[in-house]
PDB file of C-alpha atoms in Angstrom:
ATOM      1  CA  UNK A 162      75.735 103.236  90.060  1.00 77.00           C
ATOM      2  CA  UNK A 163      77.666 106.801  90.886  1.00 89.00           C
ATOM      3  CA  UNK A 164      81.363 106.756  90.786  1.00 93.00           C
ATOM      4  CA  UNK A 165      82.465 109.917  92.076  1.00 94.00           C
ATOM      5  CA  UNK A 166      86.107 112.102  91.065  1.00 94.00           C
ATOM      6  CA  UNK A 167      88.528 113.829  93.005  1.00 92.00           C
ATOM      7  CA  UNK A 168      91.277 115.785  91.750  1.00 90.00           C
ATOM      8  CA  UNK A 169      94.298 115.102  92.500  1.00 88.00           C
ATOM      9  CA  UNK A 170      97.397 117.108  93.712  1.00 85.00           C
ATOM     10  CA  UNK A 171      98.957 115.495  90.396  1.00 87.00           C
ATOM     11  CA  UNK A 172      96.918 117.864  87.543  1.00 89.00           C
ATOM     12  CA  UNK A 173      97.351 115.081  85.311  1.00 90.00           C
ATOM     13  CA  UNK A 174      95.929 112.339  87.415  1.00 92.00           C
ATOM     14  CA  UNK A 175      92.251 112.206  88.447  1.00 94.00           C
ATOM     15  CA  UNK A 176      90.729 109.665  91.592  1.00 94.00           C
ATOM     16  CA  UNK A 177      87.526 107.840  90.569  1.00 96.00           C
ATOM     17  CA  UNK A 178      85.479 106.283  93.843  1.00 95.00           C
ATOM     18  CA  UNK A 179      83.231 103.855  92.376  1.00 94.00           C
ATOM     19  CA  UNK A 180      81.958 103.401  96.193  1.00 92.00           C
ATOM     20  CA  UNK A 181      83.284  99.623  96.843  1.00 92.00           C
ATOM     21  CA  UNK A 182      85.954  97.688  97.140  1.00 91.00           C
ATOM     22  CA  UNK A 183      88.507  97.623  94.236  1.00 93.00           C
ATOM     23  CA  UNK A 184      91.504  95.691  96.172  1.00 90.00           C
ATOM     24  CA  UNK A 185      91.280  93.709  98.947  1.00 86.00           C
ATOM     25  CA  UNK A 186      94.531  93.767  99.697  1.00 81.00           C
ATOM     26  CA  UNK A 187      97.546  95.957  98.808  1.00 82.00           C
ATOM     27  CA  UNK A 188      97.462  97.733  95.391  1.00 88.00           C
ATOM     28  CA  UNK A 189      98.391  97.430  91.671  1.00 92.00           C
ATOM     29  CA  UNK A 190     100.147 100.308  89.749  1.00 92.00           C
ATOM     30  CA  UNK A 191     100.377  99.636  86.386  1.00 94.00           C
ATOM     31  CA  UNK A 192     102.799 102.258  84.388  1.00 92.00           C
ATOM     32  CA  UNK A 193     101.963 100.304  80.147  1.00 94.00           C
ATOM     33  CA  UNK A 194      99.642  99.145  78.276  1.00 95.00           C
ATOM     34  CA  UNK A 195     101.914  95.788  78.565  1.00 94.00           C
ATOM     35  CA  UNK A 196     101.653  95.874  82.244  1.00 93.00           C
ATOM     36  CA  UNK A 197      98.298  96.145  82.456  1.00 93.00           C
ATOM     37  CA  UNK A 198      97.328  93.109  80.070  1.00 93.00           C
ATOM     38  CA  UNK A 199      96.678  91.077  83.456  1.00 93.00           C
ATOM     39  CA  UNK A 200      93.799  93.122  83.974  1.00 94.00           C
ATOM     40  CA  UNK A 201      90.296  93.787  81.871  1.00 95.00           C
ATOM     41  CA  UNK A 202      89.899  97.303  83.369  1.00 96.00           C
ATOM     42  CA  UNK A 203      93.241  98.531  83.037  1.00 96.00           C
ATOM     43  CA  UNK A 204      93.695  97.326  79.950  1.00 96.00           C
ATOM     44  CA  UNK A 205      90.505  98.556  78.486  1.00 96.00           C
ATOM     45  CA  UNK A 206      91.563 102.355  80.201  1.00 97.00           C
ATOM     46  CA  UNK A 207      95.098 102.643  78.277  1.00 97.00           C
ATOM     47  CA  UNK A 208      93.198 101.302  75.463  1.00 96.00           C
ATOM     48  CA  UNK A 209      91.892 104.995  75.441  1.00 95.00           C
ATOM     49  CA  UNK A 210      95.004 105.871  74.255  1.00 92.00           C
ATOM     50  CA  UNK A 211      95.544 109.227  76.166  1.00 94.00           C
ATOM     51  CA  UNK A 212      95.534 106.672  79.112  1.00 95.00           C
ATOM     52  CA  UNK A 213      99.459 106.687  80.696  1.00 95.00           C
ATOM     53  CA  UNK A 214      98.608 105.167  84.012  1.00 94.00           C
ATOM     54  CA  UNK A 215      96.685 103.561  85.733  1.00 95.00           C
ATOM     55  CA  UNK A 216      96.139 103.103  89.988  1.00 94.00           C
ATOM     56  CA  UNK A 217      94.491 100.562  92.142  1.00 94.00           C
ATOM     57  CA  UNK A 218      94.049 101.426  95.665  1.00 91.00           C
ATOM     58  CA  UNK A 219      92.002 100.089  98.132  1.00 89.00           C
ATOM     59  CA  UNK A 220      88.503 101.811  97.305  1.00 92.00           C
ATOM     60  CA  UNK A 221      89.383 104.264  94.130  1.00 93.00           C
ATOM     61  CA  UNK A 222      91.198 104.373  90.815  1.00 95.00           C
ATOM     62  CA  UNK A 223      93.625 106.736  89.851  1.00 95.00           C
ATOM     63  CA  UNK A 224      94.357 107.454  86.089  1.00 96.00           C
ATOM     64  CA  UNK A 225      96.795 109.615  84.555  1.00 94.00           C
ATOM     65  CA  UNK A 226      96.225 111.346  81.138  1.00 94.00           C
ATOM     66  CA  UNK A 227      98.877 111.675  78.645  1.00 93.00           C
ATOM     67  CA  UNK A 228     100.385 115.345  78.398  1.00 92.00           C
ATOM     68  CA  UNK A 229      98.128 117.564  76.488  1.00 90.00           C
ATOM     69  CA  UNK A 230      95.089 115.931  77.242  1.00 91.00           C
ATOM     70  CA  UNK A 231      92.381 117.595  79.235  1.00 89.00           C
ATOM     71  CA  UNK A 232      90.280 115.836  81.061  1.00 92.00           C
ATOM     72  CA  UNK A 233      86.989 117.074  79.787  1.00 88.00           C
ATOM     73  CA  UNK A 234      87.207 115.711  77.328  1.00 84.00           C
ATOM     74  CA  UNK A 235      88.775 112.037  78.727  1.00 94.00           C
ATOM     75  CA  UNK A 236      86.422 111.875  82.142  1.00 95.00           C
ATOM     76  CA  UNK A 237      83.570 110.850  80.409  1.00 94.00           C
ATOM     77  CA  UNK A 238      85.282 107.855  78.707  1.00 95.00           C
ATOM     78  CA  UNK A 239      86.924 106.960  81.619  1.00 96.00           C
ATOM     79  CA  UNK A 240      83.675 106.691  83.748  1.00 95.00           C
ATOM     80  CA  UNK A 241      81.866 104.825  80.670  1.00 95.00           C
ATOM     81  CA  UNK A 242      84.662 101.910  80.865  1.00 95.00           C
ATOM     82  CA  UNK A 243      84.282 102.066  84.740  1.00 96.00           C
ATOM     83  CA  UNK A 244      80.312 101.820  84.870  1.00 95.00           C
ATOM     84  CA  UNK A 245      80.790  98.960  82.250  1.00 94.00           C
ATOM     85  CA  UNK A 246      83.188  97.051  84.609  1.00 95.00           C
ATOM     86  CA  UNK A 247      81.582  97.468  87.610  1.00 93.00           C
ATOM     87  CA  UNK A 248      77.724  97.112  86.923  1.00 91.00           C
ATOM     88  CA  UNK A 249      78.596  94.124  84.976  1.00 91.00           C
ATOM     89  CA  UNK A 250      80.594  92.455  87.763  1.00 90.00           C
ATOM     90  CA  UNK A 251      83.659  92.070  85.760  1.00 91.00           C
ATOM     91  CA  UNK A 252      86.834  90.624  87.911  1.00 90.00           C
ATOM     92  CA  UNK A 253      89.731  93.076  88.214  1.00 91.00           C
ATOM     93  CA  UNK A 254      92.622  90.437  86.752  1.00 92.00           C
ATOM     94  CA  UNK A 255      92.002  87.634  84.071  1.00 88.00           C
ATOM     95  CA  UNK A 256      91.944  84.018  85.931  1.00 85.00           C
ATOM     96  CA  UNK A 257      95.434  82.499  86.389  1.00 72.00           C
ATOM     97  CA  UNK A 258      97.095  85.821  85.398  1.00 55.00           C
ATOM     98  CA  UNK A 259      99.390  85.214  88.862  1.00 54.00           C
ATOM     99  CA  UNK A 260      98.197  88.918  89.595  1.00 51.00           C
ATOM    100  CA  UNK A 261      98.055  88.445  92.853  1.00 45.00           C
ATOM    101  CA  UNK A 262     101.791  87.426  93.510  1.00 49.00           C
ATOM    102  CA  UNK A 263     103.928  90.084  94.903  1.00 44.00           C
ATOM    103  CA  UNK A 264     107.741  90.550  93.851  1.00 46.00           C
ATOM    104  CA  UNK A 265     110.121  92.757  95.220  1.00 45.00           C
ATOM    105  CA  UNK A 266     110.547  95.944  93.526  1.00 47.00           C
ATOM    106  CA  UNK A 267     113.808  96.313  91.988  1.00 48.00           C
ATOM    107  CA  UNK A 268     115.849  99.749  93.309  1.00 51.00           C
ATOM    108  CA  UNK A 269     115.154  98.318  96.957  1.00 59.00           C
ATOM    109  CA  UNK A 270     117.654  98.262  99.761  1.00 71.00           C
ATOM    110  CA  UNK A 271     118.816  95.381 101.776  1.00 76.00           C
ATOM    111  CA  UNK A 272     118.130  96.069 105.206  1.00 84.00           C
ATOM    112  CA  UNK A 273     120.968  95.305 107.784  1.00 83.00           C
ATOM    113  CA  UNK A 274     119.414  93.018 110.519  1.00 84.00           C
ATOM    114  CA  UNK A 275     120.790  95.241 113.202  1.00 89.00           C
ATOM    115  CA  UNK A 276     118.504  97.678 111.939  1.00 90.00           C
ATOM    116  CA  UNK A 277     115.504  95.894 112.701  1.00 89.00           C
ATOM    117  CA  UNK A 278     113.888  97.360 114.918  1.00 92.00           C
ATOM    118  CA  UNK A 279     114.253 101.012 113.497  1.00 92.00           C
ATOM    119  CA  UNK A 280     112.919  99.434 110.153  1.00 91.00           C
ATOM    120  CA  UNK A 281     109.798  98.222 111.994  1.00 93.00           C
ATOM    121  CA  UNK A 282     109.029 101.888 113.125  1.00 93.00           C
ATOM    122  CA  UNK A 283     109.571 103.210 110.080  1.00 92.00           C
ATOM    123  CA  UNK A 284     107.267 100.619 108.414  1.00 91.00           C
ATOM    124  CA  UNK A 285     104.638 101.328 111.046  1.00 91.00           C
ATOM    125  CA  UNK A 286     104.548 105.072 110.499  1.00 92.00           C
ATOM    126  CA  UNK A 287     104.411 104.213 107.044  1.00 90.00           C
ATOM    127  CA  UNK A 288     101.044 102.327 107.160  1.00 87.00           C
ATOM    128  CA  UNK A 289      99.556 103.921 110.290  1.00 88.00           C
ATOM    129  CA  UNK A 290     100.280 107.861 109.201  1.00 87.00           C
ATOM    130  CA  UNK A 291     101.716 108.190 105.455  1.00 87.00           C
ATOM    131  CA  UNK A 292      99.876 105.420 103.500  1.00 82.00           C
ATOM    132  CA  UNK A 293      96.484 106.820 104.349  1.00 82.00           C
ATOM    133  CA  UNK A 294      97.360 110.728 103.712  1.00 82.00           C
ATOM    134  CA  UNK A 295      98.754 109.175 100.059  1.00 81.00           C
ATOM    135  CA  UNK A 296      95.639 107.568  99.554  1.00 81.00           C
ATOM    136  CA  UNK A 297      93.913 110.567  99.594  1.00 78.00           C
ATOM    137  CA  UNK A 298      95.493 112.036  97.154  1.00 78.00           C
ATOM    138  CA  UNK A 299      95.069 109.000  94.783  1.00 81.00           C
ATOM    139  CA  UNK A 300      97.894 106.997  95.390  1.00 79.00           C
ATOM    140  CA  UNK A 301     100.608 104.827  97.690  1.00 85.00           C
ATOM    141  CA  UNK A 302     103.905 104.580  99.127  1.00 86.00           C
ATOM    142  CA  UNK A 303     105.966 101.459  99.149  1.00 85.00           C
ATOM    143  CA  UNK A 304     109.061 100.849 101.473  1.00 90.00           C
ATOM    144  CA  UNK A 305     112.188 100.509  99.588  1.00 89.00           C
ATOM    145  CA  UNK A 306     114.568 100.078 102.154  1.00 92.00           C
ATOM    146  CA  UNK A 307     116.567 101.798 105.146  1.00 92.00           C
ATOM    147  CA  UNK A 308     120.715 102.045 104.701  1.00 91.00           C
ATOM    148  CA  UNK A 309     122.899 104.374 107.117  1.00 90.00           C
ATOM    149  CA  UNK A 310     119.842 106.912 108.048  1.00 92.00           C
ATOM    150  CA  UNK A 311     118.090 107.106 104.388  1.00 91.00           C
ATOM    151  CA  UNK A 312     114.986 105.518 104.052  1.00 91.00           C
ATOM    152  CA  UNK A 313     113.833 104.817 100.243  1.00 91.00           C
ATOM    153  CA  UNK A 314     110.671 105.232  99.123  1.00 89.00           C
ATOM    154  CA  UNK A 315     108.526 104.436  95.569  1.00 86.00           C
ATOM    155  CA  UNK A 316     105.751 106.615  95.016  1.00 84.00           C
ATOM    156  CA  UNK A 317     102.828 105.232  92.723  1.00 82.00           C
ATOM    157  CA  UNK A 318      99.879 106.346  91.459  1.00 78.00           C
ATOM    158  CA  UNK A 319      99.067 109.966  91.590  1.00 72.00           C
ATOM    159  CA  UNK A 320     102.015 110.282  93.567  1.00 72.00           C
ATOM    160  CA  UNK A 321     104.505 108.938  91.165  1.00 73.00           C
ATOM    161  CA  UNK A 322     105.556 111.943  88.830  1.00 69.00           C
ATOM    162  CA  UNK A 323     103.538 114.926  90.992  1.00 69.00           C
ATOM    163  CA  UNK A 324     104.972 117.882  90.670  1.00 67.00           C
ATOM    164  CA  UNK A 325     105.198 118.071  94.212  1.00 71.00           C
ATOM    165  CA  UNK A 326     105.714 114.714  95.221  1.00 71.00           C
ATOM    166  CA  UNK A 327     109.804 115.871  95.957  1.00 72.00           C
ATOM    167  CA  UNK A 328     107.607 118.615  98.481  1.00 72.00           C
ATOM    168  CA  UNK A 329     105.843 115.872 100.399  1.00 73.00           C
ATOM    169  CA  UNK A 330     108.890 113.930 100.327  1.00 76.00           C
ATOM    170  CA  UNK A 331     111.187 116.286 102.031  1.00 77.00           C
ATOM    171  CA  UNK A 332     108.546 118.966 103.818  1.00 77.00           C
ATOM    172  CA  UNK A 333     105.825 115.827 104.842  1.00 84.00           C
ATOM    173  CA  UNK A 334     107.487 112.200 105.184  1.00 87.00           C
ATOM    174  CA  UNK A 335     110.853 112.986 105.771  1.00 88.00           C
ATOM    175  CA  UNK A 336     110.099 115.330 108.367  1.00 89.00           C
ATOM    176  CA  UNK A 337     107.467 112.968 109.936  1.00 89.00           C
ATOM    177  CA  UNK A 338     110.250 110.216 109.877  1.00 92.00           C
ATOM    178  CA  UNK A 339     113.049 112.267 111.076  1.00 91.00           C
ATOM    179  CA  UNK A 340     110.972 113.655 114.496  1.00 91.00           C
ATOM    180  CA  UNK A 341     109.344 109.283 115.004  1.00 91.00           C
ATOM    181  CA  UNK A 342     112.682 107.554 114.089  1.00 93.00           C
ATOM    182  CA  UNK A 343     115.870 110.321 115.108  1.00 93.00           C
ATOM    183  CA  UNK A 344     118.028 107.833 112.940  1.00 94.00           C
ATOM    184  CA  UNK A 345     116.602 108.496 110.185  1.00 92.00           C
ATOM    185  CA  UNK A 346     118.611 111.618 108.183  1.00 92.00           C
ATOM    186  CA  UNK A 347     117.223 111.491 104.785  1.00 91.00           C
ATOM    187  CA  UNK A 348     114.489 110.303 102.840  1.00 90.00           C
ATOM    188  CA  UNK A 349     114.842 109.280  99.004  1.00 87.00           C
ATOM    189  CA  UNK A 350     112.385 108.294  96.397  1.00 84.00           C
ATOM    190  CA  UNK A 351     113.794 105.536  94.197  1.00 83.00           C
TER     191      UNK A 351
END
């Protein structure tokens, strides 16, 4: 098996592609060792210890070193653990872990009804144009919300912490939003 690695526009978070599917649906981003107790693999990755995050997306993992760490020396540990998982056809959450339920995020925004059909736009663009592009670089957007013109966004993955992730924000999204959706005036992460 040959998992592959991207870098990432976050120099502390590195995209593995083990060439299938990791989720089926949606993704996981799990920010603690605590969090990621649902899960074999991302458990046994922060058990590293110079492990601070770890990504799901659809096809690829994204895992963020701790500061100071360079990831010569962490890569090869990090492909071990995913060669292990994958050639031995270990599942991706423990049985009855309720991984697969979804809760809202805290830090959203109650949408107004009479906003709905701007929302839908802006949740379009967000899975037709932005999701993908965020992929890319090893991680995901999430809709927060839309109140008065601002639209609020989580970053995750790669994304969350980038040093430029304020860049794409404001230069990429918000501008891509803003010329879509003219009632849109701001975009914010949360």
């Amino acid at each position: 098996m040959l998992i592959e690695t991207e870098t990432t526009p976050n120099p502390a978070t590195l995209k593995f592609l083990p060439g299938r599917i990791v989720m089926d649906a949606s993704t996981r981003d799990f920010a603690s060792p605590e969090e990621a107790e649902v899960s074999p693999l991302a458990a046994a990755l922060f058990e590293l210890g110079d492990v601070t995050g770890v990504f799901f997306g659809r096809d690829f993992i994204s895992v963020t070193a701790a500061p100071g760490v360079y990831w010569h020396a962490l890569k090869s540990d990090v492909l071990g653990i995913l060669l292990d998982h994958f050639a031995g056809g270990m599942p991706l959450f423990n049985p009855g872990s309720a991984a697969a339920i979804t809760v809202p995020m805290e830090g959203g925004h109650a949408d107004d009804p009479a906003d709905a059909e701007i929302i839908v736009q802006i949740q379009d663009l967000i899975e037709t144009r932005i999701r993908p592009a965020v992929a890319n670089d090893g991680g995901d957007i999430i809709y927060q919300g839309f109140d008065k013109g601002k639209v609020y966004l989580k970053m995750q993955g790669a994304c969350a912490g980038c040093p430029s992730s304020t860049a794409t924000l404001k230069n990429g999204i918000e501008q891509l939003l803003k010329y879509y959706v003219p009632e849109v005036t701001e975009v914010r992460a949360v």
